[in-house]
mmCIF file of C-alpha atoms (C1' of nucleotides) in Angstrom:
data_model
loop_
_atom_site.group_PDB
_atom_site.id
_atom_site.type_symbol
_atom_site.label_atom_id
_atom_site.label_comp_id
_atom_site.label_asym_id
_atom_site.label_seq_id
_atom_site.Cartn_x
_atom_site.Cartn_y
_atom_site.Cartn_z
ATOM 1 C CA MET H 14 -6.842 55.947 64.613
ATOM 2 C CA HIS H 15 -9.133 57.548 67.149
ATOM 3 C CA ARG H 16 -7.144 60.716 67.543
ATOM 4 C CA ARG H 17 -9.575 62.930 69.334
ATOM 5 C CA ASP H 18 -7.829 66.178 68.488
ATOM 6 C CA SER H 19 -6.337 66.117 65.052
ATOM 7 C CA ILE H 20 -4.540 69.438 64.791
ATOM 8 C CA PRO H 21 -1.985 69.522 67.579
ATOM 9 C CA ALA H 22 -1.308 65.761 67.120
ATOM 10 C CA LYS H 23 -1.393 65.158 70.819
ATOM 11 C CA PRO H 24 0.898 62.288 71.672
ATOM 12 C CA GLU H 25 -0.369 59.691 74.058
ATOM 13 C CA PRO H 26 0.988 60.499 77.482
ATOM 14 C CA GLY H 27 1.987 56.872 77.979
ATOM 15 C CA ALA H 28 4.137 56.780 74.885
ATOM 16 C CA ALA H 29 7.244 57.719 76.808
ATOM 17 C CA ALA H 30 6.629 54.884 79.232
ATOM 18 C CA ILE H 31 6.324 52.498 76.308
ATOM 19 C CA THR H 32 9.586 53.715 74.837
ATOM 20 C CA GLN H 33 11.393 53.263 78.107
ATOM 21 C CA LEU H 34 9.874 49.829 78.500
ATOM 22 C CA THR H 35 11.143 48.927 75.059
ATOM 23 C CA LEU H 36 14.668 49.916 75.926
ATOM 24 C CA THR H 37 14.451 47.892 79.105
ATOM 25 C CA VAL H 38 13.349 44.869 77.092
ATOM 26 C CA PHE H 39 16.440 45.208 74.897
ATOM 27 C CA ARG H 40 18.728 45.388 77.871
ATOM 28 C CA LEU H 41 17.051 42.565 79.750
ATOM 29 C CA ASN H 42 17.212 40.366 76.696
ATOM 30 C CA GLY H 43 20.928 40.911 76.425
ATOM 31 C CA MET H 44 21.414 40.399 80.124
ATOM 32 C CA LEU H 45 19.441 37.156 80.146
ATOM 33 C CA LEU H 46 21.500 35.727 77.329
ATOM 34 C CA HIS H 47 24.719 36.823 78.943
ATOM 35 C CA TRP H 48 23.706 35.361 82.274
ATOM 36 C CA GLY H 49 22.588 32.121 80.660
ATOM 37 C CA ASP H 50 25.833 31.787 78.755
ATOM 38 C CA GLN H 51 27.797 32.104 81.951
ATOM 39 C CA VAL H 52 25.591 29.807 83.965
ATOM 40 C CA VAL H 53 25.731 26.848 81.599
ATOM 41 C CA GLU H 54 29.250 27.454 80.369
ATOM 42 C CA PRO H 55 30.700 24.956 82.887
ATOM 43 C CA LEU H 56 28.370 22.363 81.397
ATOM 44 C CA GLY H 57 29.678 22.979 77.890
ATOM 45 C CA LEU H 58 26.444 24.641 76.837
ATOM 46 C CA THR H 59 25.327 28.036 75.633
ATOM 47 C CA SER H 60 22.059 29.875 76.119
ATOM 48 C CA ALA H 61 20.904 28.919 72.648
ATOM 49 C CA ARG H 62 21.572 25.224 73.120
ATOM 50 C CA TRP H 63 20.107 25.286 76.571
ATOM 51 C CA GLN H 64 16.873 26.649 75.182
ATOM 52 C CA MET H 65 16.985 24.082 72.429
ATOM 53 C CA LEU H 66 17.413 21.236 74.912
ATOM 54 C CA GLY H 67 14.500 22.692 76.824
ATOM 55 C CA ALA H 68 12.264 22.614 73.789
ATOM 56 C CA LEU H 69 13.059 18.943 73.275
ATOM 57 C CA ALA H 70 12.830 18.085 76.970
ATOM 58 C CA LEU H 71 9.397 19.619 77.309
ATOM 59 C CA ALA H 72 8.028 18.020 74.173
ATOM 60 C CA SER H 73 6.108 14.854 74.853
ATOM 61 C CA THR H 74 7.234 13.299 71.577
ATOM 62 C CA PRO H 75 10.336 13.683 69.397
ATOM 63 C CA LEU H 76 10.174 16.687 67.090
ATOM 64 C CA THR H 77 11.350 17.534 63.618
ATOM 65 C CA ALA H 78 13.633 20.513 63.111
ATOM 66 C CA PRO H 79 10.877 22.816 61.836
ATOM 67 C CA GLN H 80 8.730 21.897 64.825
ATOM 68 C CA VAL H 81 11.534 22.839 67.187
ATOM 69 C CA GLY H 82 11.952 26.129 65.388
ATOM 70 C CA GLU H 83 8.260 26.801 65.665
ATOM 71 C CA ALA H 84 8.259 25.993 69.373
ATOM 72 C CA MET H 85 11.144 28.375 69.972
ATOM 73 C CA GLY H 86 10.064 31.188 67.726
ATOM 74 C CA VAL H 87 13.058 30.925 65.428
ATOM 75 C CA THR H 88 13.293 29.883 61.804
ATOM 76 C CA ARG H 89 13.646 26.236 60.903
ATOM 77 C CA GLN H 90 17.190 26.840 59.709
ATOM 78 C CA GLY H 91 18.162 28.428 62.977
ATOM 79 C CA ALA H 92 16.844 25.424 64.834
ATOM 80 C CA GLN H 93 18.523 23.104 62.358
ATOM 81 C CA LYS H 94 21.903 24.694 62.907
ATOM 82 C CA GLN H 95 21.778 24.171 66.643
ATOM 83 C CA LEU H 96 20.348 20.690 66.276
ATOM 84 C CA ASN H 97 23.236 19.700 64.048
ATOM 85 C CA LEU H 98 25.680 20.987 66.637
ATOM 86 C CA LEU H 99 23.852 19.242 69.462
ATOM 87 C CA LEU H 100 23.931 16.097 67.367
ATOM 88 C CA GLU H 101 27.711 16.312 67.058
ATOM 89 C CA GLN H 102 27.878 16.952 70.764
ATOM 90 C CA GLY H 103 25.946 13.745 71.419
ATOM 91 C CA LEU H 104 23.247 15.491 73.432
ATOM 92 C CA VAL H 105 20.542 14.839 70.889
ATOM 93 C CA ALA H 106 19.787 11.848 68.722
ATOM 94 C CA ALA H 107 18.027 11.677 65.357
ATOM 95 C CA ARG H 108 15.697 8.794 64.775
ATOM 96 C CA PRO H 109 14.168 8.040 61.390
ATOM 97 C CA ASN H 110 10.853 9.684 60.753
ATOM 98 C CA PRO H 111 8.339 7.265 59.224
ATOM 99 C CA ALA H 112 6.405 10.227 57.872
ATOM 100 C CA HIS H 113 9.294 11.943 56.106
ATOM 101 C CA MET H 114 12.461 10.334 54.888
ATOM 102 C CA ARG H 115 14.571 13.492 54.912
ATOM 103 C CA SER H 116 13.244 14.966 58.138
ATOM 104 C CA PRO H 117 14.324 12.925 61.162
ATOM 105 C CA LEU H 118 12.831 13.228 64.624
ATOM 106 C CA TYR H 119 15.081 14.581 67.334
ATOM 107 C CA ALA H 120 15.117 13.513 70.976
ATOM 108 C CA LEU H 121 17.464 13.999 73.899
ATOM 109 C CA THR H 122 20.050 11.345 74.552
ATOM 110 C CA PRO H 123 20.560 10.246 78.174
ATOM 111 C CA GLN H 124 23.519 12.625 78.405
ATOM 112 C CA GLY H 125 21.410 15.388 76.953
ATOM 113 C CA ARG H 126 18.677 14.776 79.460
ATOM 114 C CA THR H 127 21.091 14.705 82.379
ATOM 115 C CA LEU H 128 22.777 17.879 81.243
ATOM 116 C CA TYR H 129 19.484 19.638 80.773
ATOM 117 C CA GLN H 130 18.380 18.710 84.267
ATOM 118 C CA GLN H 131 21.572 20.172 85.672
ATOM 119 C CA ALA H 132 21.093 23.366 83.702
ATOM 120 C CA ASP H 133 17.449 23.527 84.632
ATOM 121 C CA ALA H 134 18.320 23.355 88.321
ATOM 122 C CA LEU H 135 20.540 26.400 87.887
ATOM 123 C CA GLY H 136 17.813 28.225 86.034
ATOM 124 C CA ALA H 137 15.235 27.295 88.630
ATOM 125 C CA ALA H 138 17.432 28.679 91.372
ATOM 126 C CA MET H 139 17.527 32.041 89.633
ATOM 127 C CA ALA H 140 13.809 31.938 88.909
ATOM 128 C CA ASP H 141 13.160 31.305 92.582
ATOM 129 C CA GLU H 142 15.376 34.163 93.576
ATOM 130 C CA LEU H 143 13.630 36.518 91.212
ATOM 131 C CA ALA H 144 10.239 35.220 92.296
ATOM 132 C CA SER H 145 11.109 36.079 95.853
ATOM 133 C CA LEU H 146 11.692 39.679 94.800
ATOM 134 C CA ILE H 147 8.779 40.101 92.427
ATOM 135 C CA PRO H 148 5.153 39.754 93.443
ATOM 136 C CA VAL H 149 3.404 37.231 91.259
ATOM 137 C CA ALA H 150 0.806 39.809 90.323
ATOM 138 C CA ASN H 151 3.522 42.101 88.977
ATOM 139 C CA ALA H 152 5.064 39.329 86.950
ATOM 140 C CA ARG H 153 1.681 38.542 85.457
ATOM 141 C CA THR H 154 0.964 42.181 84.702
ATOM 142 C CA ALA H 155 4.336 42.530 83.067
ATOM 143 C CA MET H 156 3.771 39.466 80.949
ATOM 144 C CA ARG H 157 0.323 40.558 79.849
ATOM 145 C CA THR H 158 1.696 43.972 78.971
ATOM 146 C CA LEU H 159 4.527 42.537 76.919
ATOM 147 C CA GLU H 160 2.136 40.163 75.227
ATOM 148 C CA THR H 161 -0.091 43.044 74.242
ATOM 149 C CA MET H 162 2.896 44.736 72.673
ATOM 150 C CA LEU H 163 3.884 41.486 70.995
ATOM 151 C CA ARG H 164 0.437 41.043 69.507
ATOM 152 C CA GLN H 165 0.229 44.597 68.253
ATOM 153 C CA LEU H 166 3.688 44.520 66.714
ATOM 154 C CA GLN H 167 2.843 41.266 65.041
ATOM 155 C CA ILE H 168 -0.224 42.831 63.470
ATOM 156 C CA ALA H 169 1.759 45.842 62.307
ATOM 157 C CA THR H 170 4.577 43.722 60.973
ATOM 158 C CA LEU H 171 2.348 41.298 59.168
ATOM 159 C CA SER H 172 0.283 43.958 57.494
ATOM 160 C CA SER H 173 3.358 45.452 55.881
ATOM 161 C CA GLU H 174 4.873 42.074 55.138
ATOM 162 C CA VAL H 175 2.002 40.781 53.062
ATOM 163 C CA GLU H 176 3.170 42.641 49.965
ATOM 164 C CA SER H 177 3.549 39.324 48.175
ATOM 165 C CA MET K 17 13.858 19.580 92.483
ATOM 166 C CA HIS K 18 15.562 19.738 95.861
ATOM 167 C CA ARG K 19 14.918 23.189 97.149
ATOM 168 C CA ARG K 20 17.545 23.888 99.726
ATOM 169 C CA ASP K 21 15.051 25.094 102.295
ATOM 170 C CA SER K 22 17.490 26.062 104.951
ATOM 171 C CA ILE K 23 14.975 28.156 106.817
ATOM 172 C CA PRO K 24 11.433 28.492 105.554
ATOM 173 C CA ALA K 25 10.388 25.909 102.977
ATOM 174 C CA LYS K 26 9.519 28.299 100.190
ATOM 175 C CA PRO K 27 8.612 26.572 96.913
ATOM 176 C CA GLU K 28 8.369 30.003 95.253
ATOM 177 C CA PRO K 29 5.206 29.452 93.238
ATOM 178 C CA GLY K 30 6.001 32.589 91.264
ATOM 179 C CA ALA K 31 8.974 30.978 89.590
ATOM 180 C CA ALA K 32 6.828 29.673 86.753
ATOM 181 C CA ALA K 33 5.520 33.166 86.108
ATOM 182 C CA ILE K 34 9.091 34.419 85.949
ATOM 183 C CA THR K 35 10.033 31.734 83.468
ATOM 184 C CA GLN K 36 7.113 32.579 81.240
ATOM 185 C CA LEU K 37 7.935 36.245 81.492
ATOM 186 C CA THR K 38 11.483 35.490 80.409
ATOM 187 C CA LEU K 39 10.303 33.673 77.321
ATOM 188 C CA THR K 40 8.019 36.570 76.494
ATOM 189 C CA VAL K 41 10.963 38.947 76.773
ATOM 190 C CA PHE K 42 12.894 36.869 74.238
ATOM 191 C CA ARG K 43 10.016 36.879 71.806
ATOM 192 C CA LEU K 44 9.243 40.556 72.232
ATOM 193 C CA ASN K 45 12.875 41.444 71.707
ATOM 194 C CA GLY K 46 12.911 39.583 68.434
ATOM 195 C CA MET K 47 9.627 41.068 67.372
ATOM 196 C CA LEU K 48 10.742 44.611 68.162
ATOM 197 C CA LEU K 49 13.877 44.234 66.085
ATOM 198 C CA HIS K 50 11.961 42.686 63.238
ATOM 199 C CA TRP K 51 9.338 45.385 63.326
ATOM 200 C CA GLY K 52 11.985 48.104 63.505
ATOM 201 C CA ASP K 53 13.881 46.669 60.565
ATOM 202 C CA GLN K 54 10.754 46.750 58.457
ATOM 203 C CA VAL K 55 9.685 50.198 59.549
ATOM 204 C CA VAL K 56 12.935 51.967 58.728
ATOM 205 C CA GLU K 57 13.860 49.823 55.765
ATOM 206 C CA PRO K 58 12.353 52.356 53.300
ATOM 207 C CA LEU K 59 14.683 54.937 54.835
ATOM 208 C CA GLY K 60 17.722 52.788 54.193
ATOM 209 C CA LEU K 61 18.155 52.092 57.889
ATOM 210 C CA THR K 62 18.109 49.083 60.181
ATOM 211 C CA SER K 63 17.037 48.760 63.794
ATOM 212 C CA ALA K 64 20.620 48.840 64.962
ATOM 213 C CA ARG K 65 21.480 52.014 63.073
ATOM 214 C CA TRP K 66 18.229 53.610 64.095
ATOM 215 C CA GLN K 67 19.095 53.080 67.741
ATOM 216 C CA MET K 68 22.576 54.390 67.097
ATOM 217 C CA LEU K 69 21.249 57.549 65.510
ATOM 218 C CA GLY K 70 18.955 57.919 68.491
ATOM 219 C CA ALA K 71 21.851 57.742 70.914
ATOM 220 C CA LEU K 72 23.622 60.527 69.034
ATOM 221 C CA ALA K 73 20.475 62.586 68.579
ATOM 222 C CA LEU K 74 19.651 62.516 72.263
ATOM 223 C CA ALA K 75 23.167 63.356 73.373
ATOM 224 C CA SER K 76 23.666 67.013 74.099
ATOM 225 C CA THR K 77 27.257 66.908 72.914
ATOM 226 C CA PRO K 78 29.142 64.796 70.359
ATOM 227 C CA LEU K 79 30.249 61.439 71.723
ATOM 228 C CA THR K 80 33.187 59.135 71.259
ATOM 229 C CA ALA K 81 32.587 55.569 70.141
ATOM 230 C CA PRO K 82 33.030 54.066 73.607
ATOM 231 C CA GLN K 83 30.574 56.592 75.001
ATOM 232 C CA VAL K 84 27.998 55.601 72.415
ATOM 233 C CA GLY K 85 28.514 51.965 73.274
ATOM 234 C CA GLU K 86 28.089 52.727 76.934
ATOM 235 C CA ALA K 87 24.891 54.669 76.272
ATOM 236 C CA MET K 88 23.446 51.792 74.272
ATOM 237 C CA GLY K 89 24.578 48.946 76.461
ATOM 238 C CA VAL K 90 26.791 47.362 73.810
ATOM 239 C CA THR K 91 30.548 47.006 73.628
ATOM 240 C CA ARG K 92 32.674 49.776 72.219
ATOM 241 C CA GLN K 93 33.502 47.619 69.200
ATOM 242 C CA GLY K 94 29.868 46.986 68.445
ATOM 243 C CA ALA K 95 29.199 50.699 68.505
ATOM 244 C CA GLN K 96 32.313 51.350 66.456
ATOM 245 C CA LYS K 97 31.205 48.975 63.743
ATOM 246 C CA GLN K 98 27.889 50.728 63.275
ATOM 247 C CA LEU K 99 29.482 54.164 63.534
ATOM 248 C CA ASN K 100 31.877 53.313 60.725
ATOM 249 C CA LEU K 101 28.972 52.209 58.570
ATOM 250 C CA LEU K 102 26.964 55.311 59.425
ATOM 251 C CA LEU K 103 30.030 57.356 58.584
ATOM 252 C CA GLU K 104 30.213 55.782 55.116
ATOM 253 C CA GLN K 105 26.512 56.386 54.746
ATOM 254 C CA GLY K 106 27.045 60.081 55.459
ATOM 255 C CA LEU K 107 24.574 60.131 58.344
ATOM 256 C CA VAL K 108 27.215 60.788 60.951
ATOM 257 C CA ALA K 109 30.308 62.952 60.942
ATOM 258 C CA ALA K 110 33.519 62.595 62.903
ATOM 259 C CA ARG K 111 35.108 65.733 64.230
ATOM 260 C CA PRO K 112 38.545 65.804 65.784
ATOM 261 C CA ASN K 113 38.639 65.268 69.501
ATOM 262 C CA PRO K 114 40.960 67.712 71.238
ATOM 263 C CA ALA K 115 41.249 65.316 74.150
ATOM 264 C CA HIS K 116 42.254 62.249 72.152
ATOM 265 C CA MET K 117 43.916 62.161 68.768
ATOM 266 C CA ARG K 118 42.707 58.696 67.810
ATOM 267 C CA SER K 119 39.199 58.928 69.211
ATOM 268 C CA PRO K 120 37.049 61.361 67.243
ATOM 269 C CA LEU K 121 33.739 62.764 68.378
ATOM 270 C CA TYR K 122 30.693 61.696 66.399
ATOM 271 C CA ALA K 123 27.654 63.828 65.629
ATOM 272 C CA LEU K 124 24.718 63.571 63.243
ATOM 273 C CA THR K 125 24.999 65.241 59.876
ATOM 274 C CA PRO K 126 22.003 67.238 58.632
ATOM 275 C CA GLN K 127 20.917 64.206 56.593
ATOM 276 C CA GLY K 128 21.336 62.022 59.634
ATOM 277 C CA ARG K 129 19.226 64.327 61.712
ATOM 278 C CA THR K 130 16.497 64.519 59.094
ATOM 279 C CA LEU K 131 16.429 60.780 58.663
ATOM 280 C CA TYR K 132 16.287 60.216 62.373
ATOM 281 C CA GLN K 133 13.345 62.568 62.713
ATOM 282 C CA GLN K 134 11.486 60.649 60.043
ATOM 283 C CA ALA K 135 12.233 57.339 61.720
ATOM 284 C CA ASP K 136 11.335 58.761 65.090
ATOM 285 C CA ALA K 137 7.926 59.825 63.803
ATOM 286 C CA LEU K 138 7.241 56.249 62.745
ATOM 287 C CA GLY K 139 8.361 54.967 66.107
ATOM 288 C CA ALA K 140 6.287 57.519 67.944
ATOM 289 C CA ALA K 141 3.209 56.460 65.998
ATOM 290 C CA MET K 142 3.655 52.899 67.200
ATOM 291 C CA ALA K 143 4.404 54.028 70.734
ATOM 292 C CA ASP K 144 1.185 56.051 70.701
ATOM 293 C CA GLU K 145 -0.784 53.107 69.445
ATOM 294 C CA LEU K 146 0.614 50.852 72.125
ATOM 295 C CA ALA K 147 0.093 53.503 74.755
ATOM 296 C CA SER K 148 -3.566 53.645 73.810
ATOM 297 C CA LEU K 149 -3.839 49.931 74.545
ATOM 298 C CA ILE K 150 -1.749 49.765 77.689
ATOM 299 C CA PRO K 151 -2.554 51.653 80.858
ATOM 300 C CA VAL K 152 0.383 53.748 81.939
ATOM 301 C CA ALA K 153 0.380 52.070 85.325
ATOM 302 C CA ASN K 154 0.819 48.685 83.673
ATOM 303 C CA ALA K 155 3.685 49.924 81.546
ATOM 304 C CA ARG K 156 5.360 51.290 84.653
ATOM 305 C CA THR K 157 4.804 48.094 86.589
ATOM 306 C CA ALA K 158 6.216 46.083 83.719
ATOM 307 C CA MET K 159 9.261 48.279 83.507
ATOM 308 C CA ARG K 160 9.929 48.163 87.217
ATOM 309 C CA THR K 161 9.563 44.398 87.156
ATOM 310 C CA LEU K 162 11.975 44.011 84.276
ATOM 311 C CA GLU K 163 14.412 46.367 85.932
ATOM 312 C CA THR K 164 14.337 44.291 89.071
ATOM 313 C CA MET K 165 15.218 41.249 87.002
ATOM 314 C CA LEU K 166 17.916 43.226 85.225
ATOM 315 C CA ARG K 167 19.476 44.331 88.470
ATOM 316 C CA GLN K 168 19.420 40.863 89.978
ATOM 317 C CA LEU K 169 20.873 39.234 86.887
ATOM 318 C CA GLN K 170 23.585 41.834 86.810
ATOM 319 C CA ILE K 171 24.516 41.022 90.384
ATOM 320 C CA ALA K 172 24.543 37.304 89.653
ATOM 321 C CA THR K 173 26.519 37.737 86.457
ATOM 322 C CA LEU K 174 29.069 40.061 87.953
ATOM 323 C CA SER K 175 29.680 37.911 90.986
ATOM 324 C CA SER K 176 30.602 34.957 88.798
ATOM 325 C CA GLU K 177 32.509 37.105 86.367
ATOM 326 C CA VAL K 178 34.901 38.507 88.929
ATOM 327 C CA GLU K 179 36.558 35.119 89.304
ATOM 328 C CA SER K 180 39.437 36.461 87.251
ATOM 329 C "C1'" DC T 29 62.131 62.438 81.768
ATOM 330 C "C1'" DG T 30 60.857 57.670 81.239
ATOM 331 C "C1'" DC T 31 58.154 53.850 82.231
ATOM 332 C "C1'" DC T 32 53.722 51.756 82.809
ATOM 333 C "C1'" DA T 33 48.881 51.122 82.853
ATOM 334 C "C1'" DC T 34 44.779 52.321 80.580
ATOM 335 C "C1'" DT T 35 42.096 53.660 76.630
ATOM 336 C "C1'" DT T 36 41.100 53.413 71.924
ATOM 337 C "C1'" DG T 37 40.566 51.903 66.910
ATOM 338 C "C1'" DA T 38 41.435 48.375 63.481
ATOM 339 C "C1'" DC T 39 41.091 43.843 62.381
ATOM 340 C "C1'" DA T 40 39.900 38.998 62.542
ATOM 341 C "C1'" DA T 41 37.351 35.206 64.338
ATOM 342 C "C1'" DC T 42 33.382 33.503 66.167
ATOM 343 C "C1'" DC T 43 28.212 32.945 67.708
ATOM 344 C "C1'" DG T 44 23.386 32.966 66.858
ATOM 345 C "C1'" DG T 45 20.205 34.257 63.911
ATOM 346 C "C1'" DT T 46 18.227 35.460 59.222
ATOM 347 C "C1'" DT T 47 17.505 35.079 54.156
ATOM 348 C "C1'" DG T 48 17.978 33.039 49.643
ATOM 349 C "C1'" DC T 49 18.882 29.293 46.586
ATOM 350 C "C1'" DC T 50 18.972 24.477 45.360
ATOM 351 C "C1'" DA T 51 17.725 19.597 45.520
ATOM 352 C "C1'" DC T 52 14.836 16.242 47.151
ATOM 353 C "C1'" DT T 53 10.538 14.222 49.531
ATOM 354 C "C1'" DA T 54 5.605 14.236 50.306
ATOM 355 C "C1'" DA T 55 0.967 15.221 49.227
ATOM 356 C "C1'" DT T 56 -2.647 16.806 46.345
ATOM 357 C "C1'" DG T 57 -5.453 16.995 42.207
ATOM 358 C "C1'" DG T 58 -6.380 16.350 37.365
ATOM 359 C "C1'" DC Q 1 -0.372 7.889 36.987
ATOM 360 C "C1'" DC Q 2 1.640 11.942 36.621
ATOM 361 C "C1'" DA Q 3 2.351 16.992 37.444
ATOM 362 C "C1'" DT Q 4 2.385 20.558 40.357
ATOM 363 C "C1'" DT Q 5 2.756 22.403 44.966
ATOM 364 C "C1'" DA Q 6 4.318 22.428 49.637
ATOM 365 C "C1'" DG Q 7 7.586 20.984 53.066
ATOM 366 C "C1'" DT Q 8 12.348 19.938 54.250
ATOM 367 C "C1'" DG Q 9 17.625 19.847 54.748
ATOM 368 C "C1'" DG Q 10 22.162 21.662 53.081
ATOM 369 C "C1'" DC Q 11 24.753 25.354 51.897
ATOM 370 C "C1'" DA Q 12 26.363 30.053 51.501
ATOM 371 C "C1'" DA Q 13 25.981 34.789 52.503
ATOM 372 C "C1'" DC Q 14 24.902 38.267 55.469
ATOM 373 C "C1'" DC Q 15 23.732 41.089 59.970
ATOM 374 C "C1'" DG Q 16 24.608 42.463 64.600
ATOM 375 C "C1'" DG Q 17 26.950 41.490 68.349
ATOM 376 C "C1'" DT Q 18 30.954 39.569 71.162
ATOM 377 C "C1'" DT Q 19 35.753 38.406 72.172
ATOM 378 C "C1'" DG Q 20 40.705 38.661 71.503
ATOM 379 C "C1'" DT Q 21 44.904 40.684 69.704
ATOM 380 C "C1'" DC Q 22 47.670 44.280 68.234
ATOM 381 C "C1'" DA Q 23 49.429 49.045 67.658
ATOM 382 C "C1'" DA Q 24 49.082 53.562 69.019
ATOM 383 C "C1'" DG Q 25 47.568 57.591 71.957
ATOM 384 C "C1'" DT Q 26 46.954 59.307 76.838
ATOM 385 C "C1'" DG Q 27 47.852 60.116 81.632
ATOM 386 C "C1'" DG Q 28 50.074 59.192 86.002
ATOM 387 C "C1'" DC Q 29 53.932 58.207 88.898
ATOM 388 C "C1'" DG Q 30 58.631 57.392 90.291
#
DNA sequence: CGCCACTTGACAACCGGTTGCCACTAATGG
DNA sequence: CCATTAGTGGCAACCGGTTGTCAAGTGGCG
């Protein structure tokens, strides 16, 4: 908005850095998922289910499917799909929800908890390794930077989504 | 848990920062795709096809499908799928490849090039906006940090993938 | 020359995620 | 008390990506 010189449409000099950063985010995202899939594959898990177990493990109380989705930043149906699979797998149990007949509360079963702890140990090992290579200050800077992008994109996305 | 501190007991306090950073990467990835889908939707594009057009636009010479996949960090089949769709859409043209009968070279059509320039302008606007909020040094630090993670994950993934 | 390994495209199946629609439960207000 | 609205799960369809399989083109090597 505050374009100081309007005629030559001077691009921000940092724009190229932002573009490159964006591409790196895409690649890292793919790499993280790929790595996670491999790491927990011997446990019969996938990255998606690992994350889902994590959401339940870190919650202090059992959650409904929409709450899990909210915690993970996915839609309620996406969470539901994985929860149903985890249910079949016996890693998660549904207990009746006194507040909503059709919306049970989900919690880890003992097997689920054990499996998550095993997976978490593997993840922690990698996090330690990365932490030994990356100064904490850099990790924080990176996170703040990405969060700024996140916030700004959210604003931009919302403003063009509210055509309803 | 049990850190195998064979030499110096290093609890790696930065591991939590890494974990948080990872979650931010997941969210930002999703947000970028969502934003991109909305931005180029009026042009009849999607994020995936936008990126594909970009790969072709930035290439100095026409590329084969596997080359496009390589440039984008996806498998050759993933690239092929989008190329076939872009072909139907008339945004990309296949010209015979003298070096390989079954593997044509792909290049943007005039419409494809025009459309990409329009999309690129929208992307550049957002990149400028973000660049005005993010110091270049921070963007660079973030990118270097993510690339370090990328490299390390690649090493870890490869070393457990070569068990075949 | 002929065989063999590698590359490539087509196709099908799957995974994880999204959206849209429908039916049912819960909560709110007249 | 009832009607409308919001929240919720099930289902189906789709998108983008991956893997695997197959047939065909390419290049090297005996």
